[in-house]
Short mmCIF file of C-alpha atoms and ligand atoms in Angstrom, two decimals:
data_model
loop_
_atom_site.label_atom_id
_atom_site.label_comp_id
_atom_site.label_asym_id
_atom_site.label_seq_id
_atom_site.Cartn_x
_atom_site.Cartn_y
_atom_site.Cartn_z
CA MET P 253 20.73 -7.64 -12.95
CA PRO P 254 18.28 -7.66 -10.04
CA THR P 255 19.36 -6.12 -6.60
CA SER P 256 20.10 -8.51 -4.16
CA ILE P 257 16.57 -7.96 -2.76
CA GLU P 258 14.96 -8.97 -5.53
CA ARG P 259 16.94 -12.28 -5.66
CA ASP P 260 17.43 -12.83 -1.36
CA LEU P 261 13.99 -11.79 -0.27
CA HIS P 262 11.41 -14.53 -0.27
CA MET P 263 9.86 -16.19 2.83
CA ALA P 264 11.07 -19.90 3.87
CA THR P 265 9.81 -22.06 1.02
CA GLY P 266 8.36 -25.58 1.06
CA ASP P 267 5.61 -26.77 3.64
CA GLY P 268 7.66 -28.02 6.30
CA GLU P 269 8.45 -27.04 10.29
CA ASN P 270 10.04 -23.79 9.51
CA SER P 271 8.21 -22.62 6.12
CA TYR P 272 6.27 -19.79 5.81
CA THR P 273 3.35 -21.84 4.98
CA LYS P 274 3.09 -23.30 8.29
CA ASN P 275 4.31 -20.07 9.88
CA SER P 276 1.47 -17.38 9.07
CA ARG P 277 -0.67 -17.37 11.41
CA VAL P 278 -0.15 -13.13 12.22
CA GLN P 279 -0.74 -12.58 8.74
CA GLU P 280 -3.81 -14.76 8.90
CA ILE P 281 -5.01 -12.87 11.97
CA ALA P 282 -4.71 -9.61 9.72
CA MET P 283 -6.34 -10.76 6.79
CA PHE P 284 -9.40 -11.45 9.28
CA GLN P 285 -9.42 -8.29 10.78
CA ILE P 286 -9.33 -6.28 7.17
CA LYS P 287 -12.27 -8.34 5.69
CA PRO P 288 -15.10 -5.72 6.12
CA VAL P 289 -12.58 -3.15 4.26
CA LEU P 290 -12.27 -5.84 1.57
CA GLU P 291 -15.71 -6.48 1.28
CA GLU P 292 -16.54 -2.82 0.74
CA ALA P 293 -14.05 -2.12 -1.84
CA THR P 294 -14.61 -5.32 -3.89
CA ARG P 295 -18.36 -4.11 -3.95
CA GLU P 296 -17.76 -0.59 -4.83
CA VAL P 297 -15.43 -1.63 -7.72
CA TYR P 298 -18.15 -3.94 -8.70
CA THR P 299 -20.65 -1.52 -8.87
CA SER P 300 -18.58 1.28 -10.34
CA VAL P 301 -16.79 -0.16 -12.96
CA LEU P 302 -19.59 -3.07 -13.69
CA PRO P 303 -16.66 -5.31 -15.30
CA ARG P 304 -17.20 -8.47 -17.03
CA THR P 305 -13.75 -9.56 -16.10
CA MET P 306 -12.40 -8.46 -13.07
CA VAL P 307 -8.70 -8.42 -12.67
CA VAL P 308 -7.70 -8.47 -9.12
CA ALA P 309 -4.16 -8.39 -8.44
CA ASP P 310 -2.33 -9.97 -4.57
CA LEU P 311 1.16 -7.90 -4.37
CA GLY P 312 3.63 -10.01 -2.27
CA CYS P 313 1.26 -12.99 -2.09
CA SER P 314 3.94 -14.71 -0.88
CA SER P 315 2.98 -19.05 -1.01
CA GLY P 316 0.78 -20.01 1.77
CA PRO P 317 -2.78 -20.65 3.06
CA ASN P 318 -3.30 -16.42 3.24
CA THR P 319 -3.08 -16.10 -0.24
CA LEU P 320 -5.96 -18.38 -1.51
CA ARG P 321 -7.91 -17.50 1.67
CA PHE P 322 -7.60 -14.12 -0.42
CA VAL P 323 -8.61 -15.35 -3.79
CA SER P 324 -11.69 -17.38 -1.85
CA GLU P 325 -12.67 -13.98 -0.04
CA VAL P 326 -12.90 -12.11 -3.14
CA ILE P 327 -15.09 -14.95 -5.25
CA SER P 328 -17.72 -15.07 -2.00
CA ILE P 329 -17.93 -11.32 -1.95
CA ILE P 330 -18.64 -11.18 -5.48
CA ALA P 331 -20.97 -14.27 -5.14
CA ARG P 332 -22.79 -12.59 -2.28
CA TYR P 333 -23.09 -9.51 -4.22
CA CYS P 334 -24.71 -10.93 -7.31
CA LYS P 335 -27.15 -13.35 -5.37
CA GLU P 336 -28.31 -9.80 -3.20
CA LEU P 337 -28.51 -8.30 -6.81
CA GLY P 338 -30.71 -10.56 -7.73
CA LEU P 339 -28.18 -11.93 -10.59
CA PRO P 340 -26.76 -14.96 -9.02
CA HIS P 341 -25.68 -16.56 -12.45
CA ASN P 342 -25.01 -13.37 -13.96
CA HIS P 343 -21.17 -13.32 -12.26
CA PRO P 344 -18.31 -11.21 -13.88
CA GLU P 345 -15.40 -13.59 -14.60
CA LEU P 346 -12.64 -12.84 -12.06
CA GLN P 347 -8.88 -12.92 -13.20
CA PHE P 348 -6.59 -12.95 -10.31
CA PHE P 349 -2.71 -12.37 -10.63
CA LEU P 350 -0.64 -13.69 -7.56
CA ASN P 351 2.56 -11.42 -7.55
CA ASP P 352 5.77 -11.67 -5.44
CA LEU P 353 9.78 -11.35 -6.06
CA PRO P 354 11.27 -14.02 -8.33
CA GLY P 355 12.77 -16.02 -5.50
CA ASN P 356 9.34 -16.74 -4.06
CA ASP P 357 8.19 -20.54 -3.90
CA PHE P 358 5.63 -20.30 -6.89
CA ASN P 359 6.13 -24.22 -7.11
CA ASN P 360 4.73 -24.39 -3.51
CA LEU P 361 2.02 -21.70 -4.72
CA PHE P 362 1.05 -23.07 -7.87
CA GLU P 363 0.86 -26.89 -5.76
CA LEU P 364 -1.66 -25.01 -3.53
CA VAL P 365 -3.59 -23.15 -6.13
CA ASN P 366 -4.10 -26.50 -8.09
CA GLN P 367 -5.99 -27.74 -4.71
CA PHE P 368 -7.71 -24.85 -4.31
CA GLU P 369 -9.22 -25.12 -7.80
CA LYS P 370 -10.11 -28.63 -7.70
CA LEU P 371 -11.92 -28.04 -4.19
CA THR P 372 -13.80 -24.72 -5.84
CA ALA P 373 -15.19 -26.94 -8.44
CA LYS P 374 -16.35 -29.53 -5.74
CA ASN P 375 -17.97 -26.50 -4.31
CA ARG P 376 -19.53 -24.79 -7.54
CA GLN P 377 -21.77 -27.58 -7.75
CA GLY P 378 -23.68 -26.78 -4.75
CA GLU P 379 -23.34 -23.20 -5.23
CA ALA P 380 -23.37 -20.61 -8.17
CA LEU P 381 -19.47 -18.95 -7.81
CA PRO P 382 -18.24 -16.63 -10.52
CA PRO P 383 -15.55 -18.17 -12.71
CA CYS P 384 -12.10 -17.78 -11.98
CA TYR P 385 -8.79 -17.72 -13.66
CA ILE P 386 -5.50 -17.63 -11.56
CA SER P 387 -1.85 -16.83 -12.82
CA GLY P 388 1.62 -16.20 -10.92
CA LEU P 389 3.60 -13.12 -12.06
CA PRO P 390 7.07 -12.90 -10.43
CA GLY P 391 8.42 -9.29 -10.38
CA SER P 392 8.85 -6.45 -7.58
CA PHE P 393 5.82 -4.08 -6.84
CA TYR P 394 8.51 -1.35 -7.19
CA THR P 395 8.09 -1.70 -10.80
CA ARG P 396 5.61 -1.67 -13.42
CA LEU P 397 3.43 -5.15 -13.60
CA PHE P 398 0.61 -4.78 -15.44
CA PRO P 399 -0.56 -2.84 -18.82
CA GLY P 400 -1.73 0.88 -17.92
CA GLN P 401 -5.58 0.64 -16.76
CA SER P 402 -5.88 -2.82 -16.35
CA VAL P 403 -6.25 -3.66 -12.93
CA HIS P 404 -9.47 -3.02 -11.02
CA LEU P 405 -8.55 -4.06 -7.17
CA PHE P 406 -4.71 -4.16 -5.59
CA HIS P 407 -4.69 -5.77 -2.60
CA SER P 408 -1.22 -6.42 -0.33
CA LEU P 409 -1.08 -8.05 3.01
CA PHE P 410 1.96 -7.67 4.87
CA CYS P 411 4.31 -6.20 2.62
CA LEU P 412 4.58 -2.60 2.28
CA HIS P 413 6.94 -2.14 5.04
CA TRP P 414 9.43 -4.03 2.86
CA ARG P 415 11.59 -1.47 0.75
CA SER P 416 13.28 -1.80 -2.29
CA GLN P 417 16.59 -1.95 -0.60
CA ALA P 418 18.11 -1.02 2.55
CA PRO P 419 18.66 2.80 2.53
CA GLU P 420 20.92 3.54 -0.25
CA GLY P 421 23.00 5.86 1.76
CA LEU P 422 24.02 3.10 4.17
CA LYS P 423 26.08 0.94 1.73
CA GLY P 424 29.64 0.69 2.52
CA THR P 425 29.50 3.32 5.81
CA ARG P 426 30.50 1.59 9.22
CA LYS P 427 28.14 1.55 12.16
CA THR P 428 29.96 3.66 14.70
CA CYS P 429 29.79 2.59 18.55
CA GLN P 430 26.23 4.23 18.88
CA ASP P 431 24.83 2.22 16.41
CA LYS P 432 26.57 -1.25 17.04
CA GLY P 433 24.48 -4.25 16.41
CA ASP P 434 21.37 -2.22 15.04
CA ILE P 435 19.82 -3.87 11.82
CA TYR P 436 17.26 -1.14 11.73
CA ILE P 437 16.01 1.68 14.04
CA THR P 438 16.38 1.33 17.65
CA LYS P 439 16.22 4.20 20.75
CA THR P 440 19.92 5.19 19.62
CA THR P 441 20.38 5.22 16.38
CA SER P 442 21.73 8.21 14.96
CA PRO P 443 19.37 10.63 13.50
CA SER P 444 21.38 10.27 10.09
CA ILE P 445 20.50 6.81 9.82
CA VAL P 446 16.99 7.24 10.90
CA LYS P 447 16.66 10.06 8.04
CA LEU P 448 17.83 7.60 5.36
CA PHE P 449 15.46 4.80 6.72
CA GLN P 450 12.65 7.65 6.08
CA GLN P 451 13.84 8.74 3.04
CA GLN P 452 13.93 5.15 1.50
CA PHE P 453 10.05 4.81 2.25
CA GLU P 454 9.23 7.88 1.02
CA LYS P 455 11.11 7.05 -2.37
CA ASP P 456 9.78 3.57 -2.30
CA PHE P 457 5.82 4.45 -1.42
CA SER P 458 5.62 7.63 -3.90
CA LEU P 459 6.88 5.34 -6.18
CA PHE P 460 4.50 2.18 -5.69
CA LEU P 461 1.48 4.72 -5.71
CA LYS P 462 2.46 6.22 -9.01
CA LEU P 463 3.01 2.65 -10.62
CA ARG P 464 -0.25 1.53 -9.03
CA TYR P 465 -1.91 4.66 -10.27
CA GLU P 466 -0.96 3.98 -13.85
CA GLU P 467 -1.89 0.51 -13.71
CA LEU P 468 -5.80 0.99 -12.03
CA VAL P 469 -8.78 1.61 -14.30
CA PHE P 470 -10.77 4.40 -13.31
CA GLY P 471 -12.79 3.40 -10.21
CA GLY P 472 -10.37 0.82 -9.21
CA GLN P 473 -9.18 0.55 -5.73
CA ILE P 474 -6.34 -0.37 -3.62
CA ILE P 475 -5.98 -2.13 -0.09
CA LEU P 476 -2.94 -2.08 1.68
CA THR P 477 -2.28 -3.65 5.25
CA PHE P 478 1.20 -3.44 6.66
CA ILE P 479 3.21 -3.31 9.88
CA GLY P 480 3.36 0.51 10.94
CA ARG P 481 4.08 2.61 14.25
CA LYS P 482 1.71 3.56 16.49
CA TYR P 483 3.21 6.91 17.64
CA GLU P 484 4.48 9.61 15.51
CA ASP P 485 8.07 9.53 17.27
CA VAL P 486 10.22 7.25 14.98
CA PHE P 487 12.30 6.02 18.07
CA SER P 488 9.11 4.42 19.34
CA GLY P 489 8.00 1.91 17.07
CA GLU P 490 6.89 -1.65 18.18
CA SER P 491 8.31 -3.18 15.29
CA ASN P 492 11.82 -1.28 16.40
CA HIS P 493 11.73 -3.91 19.41
CA LEU P 494 10.77 -6.84 17.39
CA HIS P 495 13.85 -6.16 14.96
CA GLY P 496 15.94 -4.23 17.41
CA LEU P 497 15.88 -8.16 19.37
CA LEU P 498 17.12 -9.65 16.14
CA GLY P 499 19.94 -7.25 15.98
CA GLN P 500 20.68 -7.78 19.63
CA SER P 501 20.80 -11.61 18.95
CA LEU P 502 23.04 -11.15 16.11
CA GLN P 503 25.56 -8.93 18.06
CA SER P 504 25.66 -11.72 20.65
CA LEU P 505 26.50 -14.25 18.26
CA VAL P 506 29.57 -11.89 17.21
CA ASP P 507 30.37 -11.68 20.75
CA GLU P 508 30.82 -15.29 20.82
CA GLY P 509 32.93 -15.58 17.86
CA SER P 510 30.59 -17.12 15.37
CA PHE P 511 31.18 -14.56 12.73
CA GLU P 512 32.91 -11.51 12.09
CA LYS P 513 31.97 -8.15 13.56
CA GLU P 514 32.20 -6.45 9.96
CA LYS P 515 29.83 -9.24 8.61
CA LEU P 516 27.14 -7.25 11.55
CA ASP P 517 28.16 -3.83 10.49
CA SER P 518 27.36 -4.13 6.77
CA PHE P 519 23.73 -5.32 7.45
CA TYR P 520 20.58 -4.02 7.80
CA LEU P 521 17.08 -4.53 7.10
CA PRO P 522 15.33 -3.46 3.98
CA ILE P 523 11.95 -2.54 6.00
CA TYR P 524 10.51 0.82 7.57
CA SER P 525 7.36 0.68 9.47
CA PRO P 526 5.45 3.80 9.28
CA SER P 527 2.98 5.91 11.41
CA ILE P 528 -0.49 6.89 9.85
CA GLY P 529 0.61 10.38 9.32
CA GLU P 530 4.02 9.58 7.39
CA VAL P 531 1.50 7.56 5.22
CA VAL P 532 -1.13 10.21 4.71
CA THR P 533 1.50 12.72 3.83
CA ILE P 534 2.59 10.76 1.06
CA VAL P 535 -1.00 9.67 -0.38
CA GLU P 536 -1.77 13.42 0.13
CA GLN P 537 1.05 14.64 -1.86
CA SER P 538 0.98 12.17 -4.58
CA GLY P 539 -2.81 13.58 -5.21
CA GLN P 540 -3.93 10.42 -6.94
CA PHE P 541 -5.79 8.69 -4.63
CA ASN P 542 -8.99 9.33 -2.18
CA MET P 543 -8.45 7.44 0.65
CA ASN P 544 -11.74 5.60 1.95
CA HIS P 545 -10.20 4.03 4.98
CA VAL P 546 -7.09 4.39 7.00
CA LYS P 547 -6.80 2.72 10.66
CA LEU P 548 -4.64 1.10 12.59
CA PHE P 549 -5.25 -2.16 14.75
CA GLU P 550 -2.82 -3.86 17.31
CA THR P 551 -1.92 -7.45 17.10
CA ASN P 552 -0.20 -9.73 19.94
CA TRP P 553 3.61 -10.76 18.74
CA ASP P 554 2.60 -14.02 19.80
CA PRO P 555 -0.08 -15.09 16.88
CA TYR P 556 -1.16 -18.03 19.22
CA ASP P 557 -1.68 -15.44 22.16
CA ASP P 558 -5.42 -14.54 21.68
CA SER P 559 -6.11 -13.16 24.86
CA GLU P 560 -6.38 -9.04 25.31
CA SER P 561 -5.26 -8.97 28.61
CA ASP P 562 -1.53 -6.79 29.14
CA VAL P 563 0.15 -10.02 30.72
CA VAL P 564 1.67 -12.76 28.79
CA HIS P 565 0.79 -16.29 30.60
CA ASP P 566 3.89 -18.14 29.40
CA SER P 567 6.73 -15.97 27.97
CA VAL P 568 8.91 -18.66 27.24
CA ARG P 569 5.86 -20.28 24.78
CA SER P 570 5.48 -16.95 23.00
CA GLY P 571 9.52 -16.46 22.70
CA VAL P 572 9.65 -19.81 20.73
CA ASN P 573 6.27 -18.75 18.87
CA VAL P 574 7.83 -15.36 17.75
CA ALA P 575 10.68 -16.83 16.87
CA LYS P 576 9.16 -19.20 14.49
CA TRP P 577 7.24 -16.67 12.45
CA MET P 578 10.44 -14.44 12.37
CA ARG P 579 12.10 -17.09 11.12
CA ALA P 580 10.01 -17.88 8.61
CA VAL P 581 9.87 -14.13 7.04
CA MET P 582 13.89 -13.34 7.77
CA GLU P 583 15.27 -16.71 7.19
CA PRO P 584 16.41 -16.56 3.63
CA LEU P 585 17.52 -12.89 3.79
CA VAL P 586 19.67 -13.67 7.20
CA ALA P 587 20.89 -16.83 5.73
CA SER P 588 22.28 -15.27 2.62
CA HIS P 589 24.30 -12.64 4.26
CA PHE P 590 25.50 -14.66 7.18
CA GLY P 591 24.87 -18.12 5.92
CA GLU P 592 22.70 -20.97 7.07
CA THR P 593 24.69 -22.54 9.65
CA ILE P 594 23.86 -19.73 12.04
CA LEU P 595 20.02 -19.93 11.96
CA ASP P 596 19.12 -22.25 14.58
CA ARG P 597 21.13 -20.70 17.10
CA LEU P 598 20.25 -17.18 16.12
CA PHE P 599 16.53 -17.84 16.63
CA LYS P 600 16.96 -19.85 19.69
CA GLU P 601 18.81 -16.64 21.08
CA TYR P 602 15.97 -14.98 19.76
CA ALA P 603 13.39 -16.76 21.26
CA GLN P 604 14.98 -16.33 24.78
CA ARG P 605 15.39 -12.54 24.36
CA VAL P 606 11.54 -12.05 22.75
CA ALA P 607 10.79 -14.10 26.22
CA LYS P 608 12.64 -11.73 28.53
CA HIS P 609 11.25 -8.68 27.12
CA LEU P 610 7.28 -9.96 27.17
CA ASP P 611 8.13 -10.58 30.57
CA LYS P 612 8.86 -6.80 31.03
CA GLU P 613 6.06 -5.51 28.67
CA LYS P 614 3.38 -7.39 26.44
CA THR P 615 4.64 -5.30 23.38
CA LYS P 616 2.23 -5.71 20.13
CA LEU P 617 2.44 -5.06 16.33
CA ALA P 618 0.51 -1.93 15.10
CA VAL P 619 -0.71 -2.74 11.84
CA ILE P 620 -2.09 0.18 9.44
CA VAL P 621 -4.99 -0.49 6.92
CA LEU P 622 -5.38 1.65 3.93
CA SER P 623 -8.11 1.61 1.37
CA MET P 624 -8.30 4.08 -1.59
CA LYS P 625 -9.70 4.90 -4.81
CA LYS P 626 -7.67 6.16 -8.00
CA VAL P 627 -8.89 9.79 -8.32
CA ILE P 628 -10.40 10.80 -11.37
C1 SAM A 834 5.27 -11.48 5.05
S1 SAM A 834 5.29 -11.81 3.26
C2 SAM A 834 3.43 -11.88 3.34
C3 SAM A 834 2.56 -13.05 2.19
C4 SAM A 834 1.22 -12.92 2.26
N1 SAM A 834 0.63 -11.63 1.59
C5 SAM A 834 0.51 -12.96 3.51
O1 SAM A 834 -0.17 -12.11 4.14
O2 SAM A 834 0.70 -14.00 3.93
C6 SAM A 834 5.53 -10.55 2.43
C7 SAM A 834 5.93 -10.94 1.44
O3 SAM A 834 5.93 -9.62 0.14
C8 SAM A 834 6.88 -9.91 -0.48
N2 SAM A 834 7.70 -8.88 -1.06
C9 SAM A 834 8.65 -7.86 -0.50
N3 SAM A 834 8.99 -7.04 -1.26
C10 SAM A 834 8.31 -7.03 -2.43
C11 SAM A 834 8.40 -6.74 -3.74
N4 SAM A 834 8.84 -5.74 -4.01
N5 SAM A 834 7.57 -7.05 -4.77
C12 SAM A 834 7.10 -8.14 -4.56
N6 SAM A 834 6.90 -8.42 -3.63
C13 SAM A 834 7.52 -8.19 -2.44
C14 SAM A 834 7.88 -11.12 -0.21
O4 SAM A 834 8.83 -11.71 -0.97
C15 SAM A 834 7.10 -11.85 0.89
O5 SAM A 834 6.39 -12.98 0.10
#
C-alpha cells in the first residue's frame, strides 16, 4: 500500500494558470544559482569515471520547464567539455532518469520531453551534442530506485525538504492550545513536536544517503538543493513564516466555519527545513560521502521580485505571486485533506496575509546547496 504522501503529494498538474508548469520560477532561480556547482560535479564525474554511457538521475523532477532545463544543462556541459578536450565528436551517451512520486503529472512531462527531443534534434544539426535517452521513473526517493552502482550523477532541486511522511509520532495526537493552527514549526510550537519533525528529518535524510550510496558508481556525485534554515535556532526559520502563514489562513477558515477544527488538528505538513549544521552532521555521521561544496543562498519569496533591496515595493502584488507558487506546490496535498472547495478562499486569504507580512519584513527563503562524492 502506498503511504498517503506517495498517493497525495504532487505538484499542481497540467499547464493551466494554477499549474506547477506555469508557477515554478522560484525553482528556476535556484537552478540558475547552482549552475557552477552542476558544471563542476558533471566534469569531475566524467573525468574520473570516463563512462561510455553516463547515467544521470533527477530526483523529484516534477513536470515543468525546470526538468528539461536541467537535462539541457548537462548535455551542454558535456558537449562543451568534450570540445575543450579536443574530442567534439567522441561524446559519452547520456541516459537520463526523471524520477518523481507516482502521482506526478508524467503525461505532461512526457509531452515536454517530446518537444524537447524535437528541438534538440534540430540543434544537433548545427552543433555536436551527445546522444541522449530520457525515461520517466515513478517511485519515492526514500526507496531504492536503481540497481547497485549504476548511477553517475544524482541531482535533486527543491525536494529534500519534503519528508517521507508527516512525523510518525504526530499521528492521532490532538493539537494543544499552544499548537493551535500549526501545520509546521512556528515560534510557539511545543518542543516535543519540534523534536518529532527533527527526528523525521534525521531518519529520512540518513536513509536517502544510504540508498544513493548503494546506487552510485565509485566516483559518482550528488547535488542537492533544498529549502533550509539560515540560523541554527529551529524556531527561527524563514520557511516557518511561509508555512506559518498558511496555517493561520487555514485557521481563519475554521473560525469562519468553513470546515471542522478537527480537520486542521490532524494536518501537519510533511516537510522540514534543516540548517547547514544539521545537514552536515548527518552527512558526516553516514561516513559515505565527501562534501565538495555546501552553502546557503537566499532568494526573495516573490519570484518576480528581482530587487536586492530590503523593501517590498508592491506587497499586494508580491502576496499574490507568493500565493500562486505556494498553491502550485501545496494544492493537491491540501485538497486531499480539506477538499477542493476551500482552495480559492484559502489562497486568497494567504495572499493577503503574505502581503501584510512583507509590509513589515522582507523575508527571504534560505536555500541550501550541497554537492558530494561517494567515498571510496
Ligand atoms: C517543488 S517540486 C520541484 C520540482 C523540480 N525539481 C523543480 O525544481 O522544478 C518538488 C518535487 O519533489 C517531489 N517529491 C517529494 N517527495 C518525493 C519523494 N519521496 N520521491 C520522489 N519525489 C518526491 C514532489 O512530488 C515534487 O514534484
